mmCIF file of N, CA and C in Angstrom:
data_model
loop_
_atom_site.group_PDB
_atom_site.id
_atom_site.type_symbol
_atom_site.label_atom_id
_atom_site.label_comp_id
_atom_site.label_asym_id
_atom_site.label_seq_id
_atom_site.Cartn_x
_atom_site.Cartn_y
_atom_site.Cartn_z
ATOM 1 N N UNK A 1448 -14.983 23.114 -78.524
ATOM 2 C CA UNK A 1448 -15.117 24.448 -77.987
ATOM 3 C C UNK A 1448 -13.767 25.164 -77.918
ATOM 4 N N UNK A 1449 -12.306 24.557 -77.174
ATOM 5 C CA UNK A 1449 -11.200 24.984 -77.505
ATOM 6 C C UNK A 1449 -10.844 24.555 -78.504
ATOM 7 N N UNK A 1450 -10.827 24.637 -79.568
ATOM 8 C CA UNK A 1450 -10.457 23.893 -80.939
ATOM 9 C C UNK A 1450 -8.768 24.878 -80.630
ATOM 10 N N UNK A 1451 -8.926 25.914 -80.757
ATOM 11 C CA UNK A 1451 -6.866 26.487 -80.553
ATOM 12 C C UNK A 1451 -6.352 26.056 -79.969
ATOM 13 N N UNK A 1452 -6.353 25.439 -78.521
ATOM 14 C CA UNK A 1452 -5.460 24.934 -77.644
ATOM 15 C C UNK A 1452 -5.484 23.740 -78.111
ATOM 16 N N UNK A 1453 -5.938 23.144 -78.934
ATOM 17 C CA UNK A 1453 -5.270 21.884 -79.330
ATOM 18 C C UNK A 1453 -4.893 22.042 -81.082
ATOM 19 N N UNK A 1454 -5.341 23.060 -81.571
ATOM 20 C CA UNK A 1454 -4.261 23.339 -82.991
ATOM 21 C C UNK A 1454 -2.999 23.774 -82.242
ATOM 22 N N UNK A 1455 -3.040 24.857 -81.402
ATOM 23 C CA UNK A 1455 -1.471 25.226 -80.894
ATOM 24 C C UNK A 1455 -0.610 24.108 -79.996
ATOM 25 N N UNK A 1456 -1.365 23.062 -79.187
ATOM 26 C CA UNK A 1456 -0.676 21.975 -79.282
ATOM 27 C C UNK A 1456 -0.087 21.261 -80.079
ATOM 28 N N UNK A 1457 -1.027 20.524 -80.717
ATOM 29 C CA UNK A 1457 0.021 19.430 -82.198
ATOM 30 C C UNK A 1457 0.596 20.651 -83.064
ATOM 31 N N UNK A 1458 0.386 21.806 -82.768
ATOM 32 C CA UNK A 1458 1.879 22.665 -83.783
ATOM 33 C C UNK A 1458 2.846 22.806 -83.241
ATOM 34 N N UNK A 1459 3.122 22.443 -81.947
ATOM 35 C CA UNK A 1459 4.440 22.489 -81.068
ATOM 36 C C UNK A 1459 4.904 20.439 -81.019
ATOM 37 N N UNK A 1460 3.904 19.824 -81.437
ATOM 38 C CA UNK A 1460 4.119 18.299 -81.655
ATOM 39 C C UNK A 1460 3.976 17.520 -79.924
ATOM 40 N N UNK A 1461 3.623 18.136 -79.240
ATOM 41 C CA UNK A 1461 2.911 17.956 -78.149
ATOM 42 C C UNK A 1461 1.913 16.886 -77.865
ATOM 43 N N UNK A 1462 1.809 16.034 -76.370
ATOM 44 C CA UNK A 1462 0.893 15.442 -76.970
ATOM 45 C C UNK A 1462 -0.057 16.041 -75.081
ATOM 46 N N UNK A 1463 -1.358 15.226 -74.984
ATOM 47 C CA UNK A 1463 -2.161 15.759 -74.247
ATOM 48 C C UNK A 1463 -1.374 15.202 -73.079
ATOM 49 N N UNK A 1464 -0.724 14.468 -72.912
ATOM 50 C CA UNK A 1464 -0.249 13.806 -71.830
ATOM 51 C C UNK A 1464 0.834 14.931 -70.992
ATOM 52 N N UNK A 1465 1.608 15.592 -72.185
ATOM 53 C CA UNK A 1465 2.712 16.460 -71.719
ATOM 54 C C UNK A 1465 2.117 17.642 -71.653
ATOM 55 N N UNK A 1466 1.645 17.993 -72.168
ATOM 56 C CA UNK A 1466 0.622 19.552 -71.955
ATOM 57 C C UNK A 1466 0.430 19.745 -70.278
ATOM 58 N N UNK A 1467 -0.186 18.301 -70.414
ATOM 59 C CA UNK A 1467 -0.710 17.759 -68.466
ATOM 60 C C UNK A 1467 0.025 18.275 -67.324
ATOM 61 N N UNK A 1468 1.322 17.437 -67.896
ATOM 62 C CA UNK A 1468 2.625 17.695 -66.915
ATOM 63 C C UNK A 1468 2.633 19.289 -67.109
ATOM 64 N N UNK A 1469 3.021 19.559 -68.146
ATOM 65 C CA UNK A 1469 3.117 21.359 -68.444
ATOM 66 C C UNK A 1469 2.295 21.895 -67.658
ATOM 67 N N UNK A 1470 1.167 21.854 -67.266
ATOM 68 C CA UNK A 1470 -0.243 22.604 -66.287
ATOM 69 C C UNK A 1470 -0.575 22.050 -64.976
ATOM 70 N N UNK A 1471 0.188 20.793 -64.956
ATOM 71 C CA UNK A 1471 0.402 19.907 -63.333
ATOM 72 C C UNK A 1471 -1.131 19.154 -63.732
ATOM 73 N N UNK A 1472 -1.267 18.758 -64.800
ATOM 74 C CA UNK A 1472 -2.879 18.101 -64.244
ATOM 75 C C UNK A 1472 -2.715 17.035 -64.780
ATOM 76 N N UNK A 1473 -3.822 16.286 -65.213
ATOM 77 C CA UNK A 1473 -3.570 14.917 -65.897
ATOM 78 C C UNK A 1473 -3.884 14.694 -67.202
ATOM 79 N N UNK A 1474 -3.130 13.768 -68.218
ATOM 80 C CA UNK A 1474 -4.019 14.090 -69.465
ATOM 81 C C UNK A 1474 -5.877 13.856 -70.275
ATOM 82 N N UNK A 1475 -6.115 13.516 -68.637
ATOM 83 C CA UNK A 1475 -7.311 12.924 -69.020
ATOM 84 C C UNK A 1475 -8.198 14.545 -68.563
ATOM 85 N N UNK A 1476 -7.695 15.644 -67.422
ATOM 86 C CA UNK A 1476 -8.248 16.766 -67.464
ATOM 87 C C UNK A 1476 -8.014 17.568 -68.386
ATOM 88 N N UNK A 1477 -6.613 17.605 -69.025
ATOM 89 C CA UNK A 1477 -6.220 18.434 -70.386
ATOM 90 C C UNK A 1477 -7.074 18.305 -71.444
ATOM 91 N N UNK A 1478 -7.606 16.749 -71.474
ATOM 92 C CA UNK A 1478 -8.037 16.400 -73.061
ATOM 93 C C UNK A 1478 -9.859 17.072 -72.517
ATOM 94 N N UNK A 1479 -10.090 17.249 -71.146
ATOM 95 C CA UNK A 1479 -11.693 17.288 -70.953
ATOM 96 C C UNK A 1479 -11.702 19.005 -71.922
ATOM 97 N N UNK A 1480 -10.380 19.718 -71.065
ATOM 98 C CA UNK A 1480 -10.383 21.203 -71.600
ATOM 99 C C UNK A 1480 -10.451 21.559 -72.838
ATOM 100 N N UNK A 1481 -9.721 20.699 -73.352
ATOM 101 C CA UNK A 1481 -9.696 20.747 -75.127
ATOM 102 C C UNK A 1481 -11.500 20.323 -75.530
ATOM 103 N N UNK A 1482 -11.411 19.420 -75.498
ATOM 104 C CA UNK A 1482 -12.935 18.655 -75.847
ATOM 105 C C UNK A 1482 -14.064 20.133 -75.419
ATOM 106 N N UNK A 1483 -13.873 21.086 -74.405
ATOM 107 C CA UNK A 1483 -15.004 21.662 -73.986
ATOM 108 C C UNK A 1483 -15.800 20.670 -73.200
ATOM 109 N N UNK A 1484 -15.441 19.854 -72.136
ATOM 110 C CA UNK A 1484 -15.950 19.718 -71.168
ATOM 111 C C UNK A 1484 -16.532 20.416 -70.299
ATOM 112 N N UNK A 1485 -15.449 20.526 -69.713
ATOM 113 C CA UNK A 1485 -15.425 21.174 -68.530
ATOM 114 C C UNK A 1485 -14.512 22.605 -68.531
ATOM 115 N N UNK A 1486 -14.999 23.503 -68.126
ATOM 116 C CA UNK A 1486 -14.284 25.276 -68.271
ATOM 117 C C UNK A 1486 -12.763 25.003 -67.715
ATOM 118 N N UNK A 1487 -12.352 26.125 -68.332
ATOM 119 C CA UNK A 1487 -10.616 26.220 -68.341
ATOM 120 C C UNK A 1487 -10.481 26.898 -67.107
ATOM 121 N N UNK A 1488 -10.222 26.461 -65.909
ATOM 122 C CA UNK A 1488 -10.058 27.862 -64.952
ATOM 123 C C UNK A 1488 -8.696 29.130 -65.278
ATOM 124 N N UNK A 1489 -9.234 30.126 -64.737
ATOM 125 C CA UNK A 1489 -8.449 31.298 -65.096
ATOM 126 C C UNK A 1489 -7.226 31.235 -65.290
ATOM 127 N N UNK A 1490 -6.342 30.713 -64.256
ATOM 128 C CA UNK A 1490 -5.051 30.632 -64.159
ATOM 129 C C UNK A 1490 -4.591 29.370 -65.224
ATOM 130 N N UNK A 1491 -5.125 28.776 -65.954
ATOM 131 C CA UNK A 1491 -4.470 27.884 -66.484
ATOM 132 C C UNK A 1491 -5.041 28.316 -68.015
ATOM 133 N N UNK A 1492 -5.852 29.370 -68.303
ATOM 134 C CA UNK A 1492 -5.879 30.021 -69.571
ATOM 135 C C UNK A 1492 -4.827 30.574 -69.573
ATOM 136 N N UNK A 1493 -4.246 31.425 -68.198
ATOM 137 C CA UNK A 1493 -3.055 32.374 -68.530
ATOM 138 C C UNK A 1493 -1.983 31.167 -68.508
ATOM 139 N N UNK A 1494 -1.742 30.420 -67.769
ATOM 140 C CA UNK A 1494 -1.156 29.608 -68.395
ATOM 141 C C UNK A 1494 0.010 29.285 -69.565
ATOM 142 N N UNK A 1495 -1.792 28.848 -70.291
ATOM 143 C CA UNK A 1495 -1.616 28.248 -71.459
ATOM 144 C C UNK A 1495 -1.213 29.779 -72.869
ATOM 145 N N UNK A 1496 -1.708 30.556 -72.498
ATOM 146 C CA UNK A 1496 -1.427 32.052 -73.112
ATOM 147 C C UNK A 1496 -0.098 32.359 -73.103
ATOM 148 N N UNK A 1497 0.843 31.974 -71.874
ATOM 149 C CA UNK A 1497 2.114 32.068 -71.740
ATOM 150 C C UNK A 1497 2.770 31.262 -72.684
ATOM 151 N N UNK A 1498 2.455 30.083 -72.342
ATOM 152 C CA UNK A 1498 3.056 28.705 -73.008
ATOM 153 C C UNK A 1498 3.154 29.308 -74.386
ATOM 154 N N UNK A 1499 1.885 29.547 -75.330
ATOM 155 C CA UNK A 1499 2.124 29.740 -76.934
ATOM 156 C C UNK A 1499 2.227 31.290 -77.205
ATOM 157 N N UNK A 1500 2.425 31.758 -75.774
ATOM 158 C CA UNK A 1500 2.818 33.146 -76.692
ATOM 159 C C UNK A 1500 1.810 33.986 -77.381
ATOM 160 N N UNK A 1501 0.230 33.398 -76.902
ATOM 161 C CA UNK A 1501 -0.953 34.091 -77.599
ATOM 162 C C UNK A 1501 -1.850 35.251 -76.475
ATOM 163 N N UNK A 1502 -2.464 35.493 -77.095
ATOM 164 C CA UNK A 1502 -3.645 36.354 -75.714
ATOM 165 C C UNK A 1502 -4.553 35.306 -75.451
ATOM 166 N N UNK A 1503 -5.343 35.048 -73.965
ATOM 167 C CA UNK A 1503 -6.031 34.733 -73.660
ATOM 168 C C UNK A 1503 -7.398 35.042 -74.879
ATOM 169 N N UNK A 1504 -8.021 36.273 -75.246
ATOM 170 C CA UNK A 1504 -8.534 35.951 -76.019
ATOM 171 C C UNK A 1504 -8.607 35.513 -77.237
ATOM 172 N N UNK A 1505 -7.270 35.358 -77.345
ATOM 173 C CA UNK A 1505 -7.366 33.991 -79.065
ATOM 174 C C UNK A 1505 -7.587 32.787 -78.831
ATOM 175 N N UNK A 1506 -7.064 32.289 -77.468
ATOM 176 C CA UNK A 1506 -7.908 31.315 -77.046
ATOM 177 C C UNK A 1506 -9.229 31.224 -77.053
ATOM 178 N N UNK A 1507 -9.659 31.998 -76.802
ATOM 179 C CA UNK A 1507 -10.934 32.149 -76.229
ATOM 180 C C UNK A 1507 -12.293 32.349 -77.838
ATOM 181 N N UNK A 1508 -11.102 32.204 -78.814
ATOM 182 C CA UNK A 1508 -11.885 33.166 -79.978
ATOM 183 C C UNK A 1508 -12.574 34.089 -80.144
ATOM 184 N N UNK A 1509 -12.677 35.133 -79.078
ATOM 185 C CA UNK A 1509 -12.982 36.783 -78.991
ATOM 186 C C UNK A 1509 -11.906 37.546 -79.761
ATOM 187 N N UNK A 1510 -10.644 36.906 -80.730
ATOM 188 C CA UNK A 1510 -10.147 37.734 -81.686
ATOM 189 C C UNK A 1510 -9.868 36.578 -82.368
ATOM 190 N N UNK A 1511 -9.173 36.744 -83.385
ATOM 191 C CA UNK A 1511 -8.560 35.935 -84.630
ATOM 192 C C UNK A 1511 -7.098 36.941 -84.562
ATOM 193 N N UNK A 1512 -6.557 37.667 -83.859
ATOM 194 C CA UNK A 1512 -5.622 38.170 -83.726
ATOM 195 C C UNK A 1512 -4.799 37.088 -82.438
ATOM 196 N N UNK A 1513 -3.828 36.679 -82.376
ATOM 197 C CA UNK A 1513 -3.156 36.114 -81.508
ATOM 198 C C UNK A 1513 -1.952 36.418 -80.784
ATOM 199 N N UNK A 1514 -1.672 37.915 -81.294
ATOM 200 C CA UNK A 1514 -0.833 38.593 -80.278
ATOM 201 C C UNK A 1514 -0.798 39.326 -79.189
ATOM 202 N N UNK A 1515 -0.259 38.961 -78.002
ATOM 203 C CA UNK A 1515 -0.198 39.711 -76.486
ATOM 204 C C UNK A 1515 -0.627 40.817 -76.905
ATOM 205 N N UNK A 1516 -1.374 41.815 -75.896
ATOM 206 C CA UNK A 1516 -1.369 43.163 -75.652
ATOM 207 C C UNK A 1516 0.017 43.447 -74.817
ATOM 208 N N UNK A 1517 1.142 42.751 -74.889
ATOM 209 C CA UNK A 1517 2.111 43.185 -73.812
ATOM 210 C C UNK A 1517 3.017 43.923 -74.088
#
């Protein structure tokens, strides 16, 4: 379901463990987010939007565009 947050991970060579630390959680909740487990809460989409420098909705795949509105 997030298939981007884990292409934009291994393109920074990242692994789920450090992402973890990066978002304070564990890598076993990082990898649920990636997988589409369990929903991304808000603040850790923006987050993760910060981290790669994308919009929340390229995450989200509501664009194929991946640059901020900022």
């Amino acid at each position: 379901m997030y298939e981007r947050i884990r292409n934009l991970r291994e393109d920074k060579d990242l692994t789920q463990k450090q992402m973890g630390e990066i978002l304070s959680c564990s890598q076993r909740v990082y990898s649920n987010y990636e997988r589409g487990d369990i929903d991304i809460p808000t603040i850790i989409l923006i987050k993760l939007a910060d981290f790669h420098n994308v919009s929340v909705d390229y995450l989200l795949n509501r664009t194929d565009n991946p640059t901020t509105a900022r």
